[in-house]
Amino acid sequence: MDFITNNIALIVPAILFFILAVAEIFSPRRPRNLPRKWRWITHFIFLGTNNIIGQLLVFIIVIPTAANWAADNQFGLFNLINLPWWVEALMAVILLDFAVWFQHRIMHRYPLLWRLHSVHHSDRDLDVTSALRFHPLELILSTLYKSAWVVLLGVPLLVAIFFEIWLNACAMFNHSNIKLPKKFDRVLRLFIVTPDMHIVHHTTNMDEQNSNYGFALSLWDRIFQSYNGQPRQGHDKLKIGLTEAQNEAPSKPIWSLLQPFRNVN
């Protein structure tokens, strides 16, 4: 039981990963553009590299450290106001989700940040492993950014951990290549980002890439008018990835790790 409690942030995503990976085999939404082998190897290299970096960031600041510091020093919004715990938890999750949505939008707006984030977008297929495809430098920026929000809001430790599990679970779900019933998708995307909603964000069309920034809650794109319901080419004909990288290169680990240092449109 102690092992499960101490490793819950790893166990829950691992179980969900397995479920979605199996679902992609039996009920895929789209045929693959590239073989699974090298894409998965590349994405697991990203996972391993980012986990090592995550361990090194412990010596600086990470989200649990930020939550503990805020609690110990009574710093941040929720340490200054007195609300029921469940209200604070709900508000914290909603505000952190907005922070992630805002960061994602900024990553697309500024060329230097886009160089890092374009690694994620260069994937020519989308499946559950695409949620692992983030350049280590983007991981560092994201970790520091979310940690700052945790401190400023004074997010309790358990809520901060829950949010990370929730965010990772949603990212794996909406990147997965699974076929959902259309009626179910229409209802579900009123609340959270679905695979058919997020795939629009990954097409080669620049205007579609600049829409549907949400990773979990879908309301921010609706509120800020960046919601795009369907891809212009239709789901059966859409092209995924970057226009300048429609080949096998994005499935290779070295190419992907060095991508930010090349010319990126």
mmCIF file of N, CA and C in Angstrom, residues 20 29-30 126 166 169-202 212-219 221-222 227-231 235:
data_model
loop_
_atom_site.group_PDB
_atom_site.id
_atom_site.type_symbol
_atom_site.label_atom_id
_atom_site.label_comp_id
_atom_site.label_asym_id
_atom_site.label_seq_id
_atom_site.Cartn_x
_atom_site.Cartn_y
_atom_site.Cartn_z
ATOM 1 N N LEU A 20 -5.333 2.887 -23.198
ATOM 2 C CA LEU A 20 -5.476 3.626 -24.445
ATOM 3 C C LEU A 20 -4.682 2.974 -25.574
ATOM 4 N N ARG A 29 -8.772 5.512 -34.840
ATOM 5 C CA ARG A 29 -9.511 6.583 -35.534
ATOM 6 C C ARG A 29 -8.966 6.806 -36.928
ATOM 7 N N ARG A 30 -7.625 6.685 -37.076
ATOM 8 C CA ARG A 30 -6.964 6.965 -38.357
ATOM 9 C C ARG A 30 -5.901 5.904 -38.633
ATOM 10 N N LEU A 126 -0.632 10.765 -34.492
ATOM 11 C CA LEU A 126 -1.011 11.135 -33.130
ATOM 12 C C LEU A 126 -1.538 9.884 -32.454
ATOM 13 N N TRP A 166 -4.151 14.483 -13.358
ATOM 14 C CA TRP A 166 -5.281 14.832 -14.220
ATOM 15 C C TRP A 166 -4.803 15.364 -15.570
ATOM 16 N N ALA A 169 -3.223 12.564 -17.638
ATOM 17 C CA ALA A 169 -4.263 11.644 -18.111
ATOM 18 C C ALA A 169 -5.024 12.247 -19.284
ATOM 19 N N CYS A 170 -5.374 13.530 -19.174
ATOM 20 C CA CYS A 170 -6.108 14.200 -20.257
ATOM 21 C C CYS A 170 -5.252 14.298 -21.515
ATOM 22 N N ALA A 171 -3.961 14.576 -21.346
ATOM 23 C CA ALA A 171 -3.065 14.690 -22.508
ATOM 24 C C ALA A 171 -2.959 13.350 -23.228
ATOM 25 N N MET A 172 -2.833 12.251 -22.490
ATOM 26 C CA MET A 172 -2.777 10.940 -23.128
ATOM 27 C C MET A 172 -4.086 10.622 -23.839
ATOM 28 N N PHE A 173 -5.207 10.978 -23.203
ATOM 29 C CA PHE A 173 -6.516 10.704 -23.800
ATOM 30 C C PHE A 173 -6.719 11.493 -25.088
ATOM 31 N N ASN A 174 -6.479 12.821 -25.058
ATOM 32 C CA ASN A 174 -6.813 13.600 -26.248
ATOM 33 C C ASN A 174 -5.779 13.490 -27.368
ATOM 34 N N HIS A 175 -4.614 12.894 -27.074
ATOM 35 C CA HIS A 175 -3.661 12.592 -28.147
ATOM 36 C C HIS A 175 -3.854 11.189 -28.707
ATOM 37 N N SER A 176 -4.678 10.391 -28.067
ATOM 38 C CA SER A 176 -4.804 8.992 -28.466
ATOM 39 C C SER A 176 -5.558 8.845 -29.785
ATOM 40 N N ASN A 177 -5.227 7.784 -30.485
ATOM 41 C CA ASN A 177 -5.852 7.488 -31.777
ATOM 42 C C ASN A 177 -6.978 6.486 -31.573
ATOM 43 N N ILE A 178 -8.018 6.941 -30.894
ATOM 44 C CA ILE A 178 -9.159 6.069 -30.618
ATOM 45 C C ILE A 178 -10.424 6.673 -31.230
ATOM 46 N N LYS A 179 -11.314 5.799 -31.618
ATOM 47 C CA LYS A 179 -12.557 6.216 -32.264
ATOM 48 C C LYS A 179 -13.679 6.262 -31.235
ATOM 49 N N LEU A 180 -14.229 7.442 -31.021
ATOM 50 C CA LEU A 180 -15.342 7.605 -30.095
ATOM 51 C C LEU A 180 -16.640 7.801 -30.876
ATOM 52 N N PRO A 181 -17.766 7.341 -30.356
ATOM 53 C CA PRO A 181 -19.051 7.626 -31.010
ATOM 54 C C PRO A 181 -19.254 9.136 -31.142
ATOM 55 N N LYS A 182 -19.744 9.584 -32.297
ATOM 56 C CA LYS A 182 -19.852 11.016 -32.569
ATOM 57 C C LYS A 182 -20.719 11.739 -31.546
ATOM 58 N N LYS A 183 -21.827 11.153 -31.158
ATOM 59 C CA LYS A 183 -22.706 11.799 -30.183
ATOM 60 C C LYS A 183 -22.007 11.938 -28.834
ATOM 61 N N PHE A 184 -21.277 10.892 -28.430
ATOM 62 C CA PHE A 184 -20.541 10.934 -27.169
ATOM 63 C C PHE A 184 -19.466 12.003 -27.224
ATOM 64 N N ASP A 185 -18.770 12.094 -28.362
ATOM 65 C CA ASP A 185 -17.730 13.109 -28.527
ATOM 66 C C ASP A 185 -18.312 14.510 -28.410
ATOM 67 N N ARG A 186 -19.460 14.756 -29.035
ATOM 68 C CA ARG A 186 -20.077 16.093 -28.995
ATOM 69 C C ARG A 186 -20.421 16.511 -27.576
ATOM 70 N N VAL A 187 -20.886 15.568 -26.768
ATOM 71 C CA VAL A 187 -21.238 15.883 -25.378
ATOM 72 C C VAL A 187 -19.966 16.050 -24.545
ATOM 73 N N LEU A 188 -19.015 15.134 -24.703
ATOM 74 C CA LEU A 188 -17.809 15.143 -23.881
ATOM 75 C C LEU A 188 -16.984 16.401 -24.107
ATOM 76 N N ARG A 189 -16.882 16.877 -25.358
ATOM 77 C CA ARG A 189 -16.059 18.045 -25.639
ATOM 78 C C ARG A 189 -16.666 19.347 -25.118
ATOM 79 N N LEU A 190 -17.871 19.291 -24.611
ATOM 80 C CA LEU A 190 -18.416 20.452 -23.909
ATOM 81 C C LEU A 190 -17.663 20.694 -22.608
ATOM 82 N N PHE A 191 -17.013 19.653 -22.101
ATOM 83 C CA PHE A 191 -16.329 19.727 -20.812
ATOM 84 C C PHE A 191 -14.812 19.541 -20.931
ATOM 85 N N ILE A 192 -14.389 18.492 -21.620
ATOM 86 C CA ILE A 192 -12.952 18.239 -21.747
ATOM 87 C C ILE A 192 -12.581 18.072 -23.219
ATOM 88 N N VAL A 193 -11.295 18.207 -23.490
ATOM 89 C CA VAL A 193 -10.791 18.100 -24.855
ATOM 90 C C VAL A 193 -10.776 16.635 -25.288
ATOM 91 N N THR A 194 -11.405 16.355 -26.414
ATOM 92 C CA THR A 194 -11.468 14.997 -26.944
ATOM 93 C C THR A 194 -10.409 14.804 -28.032
ATOM 94 N N PRO A 195 -10.112 13.549 -28.405
ATOM 95 C CA PRO A 195 -9.145 13.319 -29.484
ATOM 96 C C PRO A 195 -9.524 14.006 -30.797
ATOM 97 N N ASP A 196 -10.812 13.967 -31.169
ATOM 98 C CA ASP A 196 -11.239 14.604 -32.416
ATOM 99 C C ASP A 196 -11.147 16.125 -32.347
ATOM 100 N N MET A 197 -11.241 16.679 -31.160
ATOM 101 C CA MET A 197 -11.073 18.125 -31.000
ATOM 102 C C MET A 197 -9.595 18.496 -31.063
ATOM 103 N N HIS A 198 -8.755 17.715 -30.409
ATOM 104 C CA HIS A 198 -7.333 18.078 -30.338
ATOM 105 C C HIS A 198 -6.594 17.817 -31.652
ATOM 106 N N ILE A 199 -7.075 16.856 -32.453
ATOM 107 C CA ILE A 199 -6.392 16.554 -33.712
ATOM 108 C C ILE A 199 -6.389 17.778 -34.629
ATOM 109 N N VAL A 200 -7.398 18.642 -34.493
ATOM 110 C CA VAL A 200 -7.446 19.865 -35.299
ATOM 111 C C VAL A 200 -6.194 20.694 -35.048
ATOM 112 N N HIS A 201 -5.755 20.728 -33.807
ATOM 113 C CA HIS A 201 -4.591 21.516 -33.404
ATOM 114 C C HIS A 201 -3.291 20.970 -34.000
ATOM 115 N N HIS A 202 -3.314 19.722 -34.454
ATOM 116 C CA HIS A 202 -2.098 19.069 -34.949
ATOM 117 C C HIS A 202 -2.055 18.927 -36.467
ATOM 118 N N ASN A 212 -7.694 25.487 -30.520
ATOM 119 C CA ASN A 212 -7.826 24.312 -29.648
ATOM 120 C C ASN A 212 -6.560 24.054 -28.826
ATOM 121 N N TYR A 213 -6.189 25.054 -28.019
ATOM 122 C CA TYR A 213 -4.972 24.960 -27.206
ATOM 123 C C TYR A 213 -5.156 24.126 -25.942
ATOM 124 N N GLY A 214 -6.379 23.795 -25.599
ATOM 125 C CA GLY A 214 -6.646 23.126 -24.334
ATOM 126 C C GLY A 214 -6.047 21.734 -24.257
ATOM 127 N N PHE A 215 -5.572 21.356 -23.068
ATOM 128 C CA PHE A 215 -5.104 20.002 -22.806
ATOM 129 C C PHE A 215 -6.127 19.225 -21.984
ATOM 130 N N ALA A 216 -6.913 19.919 -21.195
ATOM 131 C CA ALA A 216 -7.881 19.248 -20.326
ATOM 132 C C ALA A 216 -9.270 19.868 -20.521
ATOM 133 N N LEU A 217 -9.535 21.002 -19.869
ATOM 134 C CA LEU A 217 -10.836 21.648 -20.008
ATOM 135 C C LEU A 217 -10.958 22.330 -21.364
ATOM 136 N N SER A 218 -12.134 22.217 -21.962
ATOM 137 C CA SER A 218 -12.340 22.793 -23.292
ATOM 138 C C SER A 218 -12.900 24.211 -23.249
ATOM 139 N N LEU A 219 -13.263 24.714 -22.074
ATOM 140 C CA LEU A 219 -13.955 25.993 -22.008
ATOM 141 C C LEU A 219 -13.090 27.184 -22.385
ATOM 142 N N ASP A 221 -10.867 27.621 -24.788
ATOM 143 C CA ASP A 221 -10.894 27.914 -26.227
ATOM 144 C C ASP A 221 -12.232 28.502 -26.643
ATOM 145 N N ARG A 222 -13.286 28.109 -25.994
ATOM 146 C CA ARG A 222 -14.593 28.689 -26.299
ATOM 147 C C ARG A 222 -14.669 30.134 -25.802
ATOM 148 N N TYR A 227 -11.656 28.208 -30.421
ATOM 149 C CA TYR A 227 -12.222 26.875 -30.614
ATOM 150 C C TYR A 227 -12.470 26.619 -32.097
ATOM 151 N N ASN A 228 -12.088 25.435 -32.557
ATOM 152 C CA ASN A 228 -12.308 25.006 -33.936
ATOM 153 C C ASN A 228 -12.874 23.599 -33.887
ATOM 154 N N GLY A 229 -14.102 23.451 -34.323
ATOM 155 C CA GLY A 229 -14.812 22.189 -34.136
ATOM 156 C C GLY A 229 -14.312 21.029 -34.963
ATOM 157 N N GLN A 230 -13.971 21.275 -36.238
ATOM 158 C CA GLN A 230 -13.589 20.198 -37.139
ATOM 159 C C GLN A 230 -12.460 20.643 -38.058
ATOM 160 N N PRO A 231 -11.583 19.719 -38.463
ATOM 161 C CA PRO A 231 -10.520 20.079 -39.404
ATOM 162 C C PRO A 231 -11.092 20.366 -40.785
ATOM 163 N N HIS A 235 -11.649 14.506 -41.239
ATOM 164 C CA HIS A 235 -10.814 13.602 -40.440
ATOM 165 C C HIS A 235 -10.147 12.515 -41.271
#
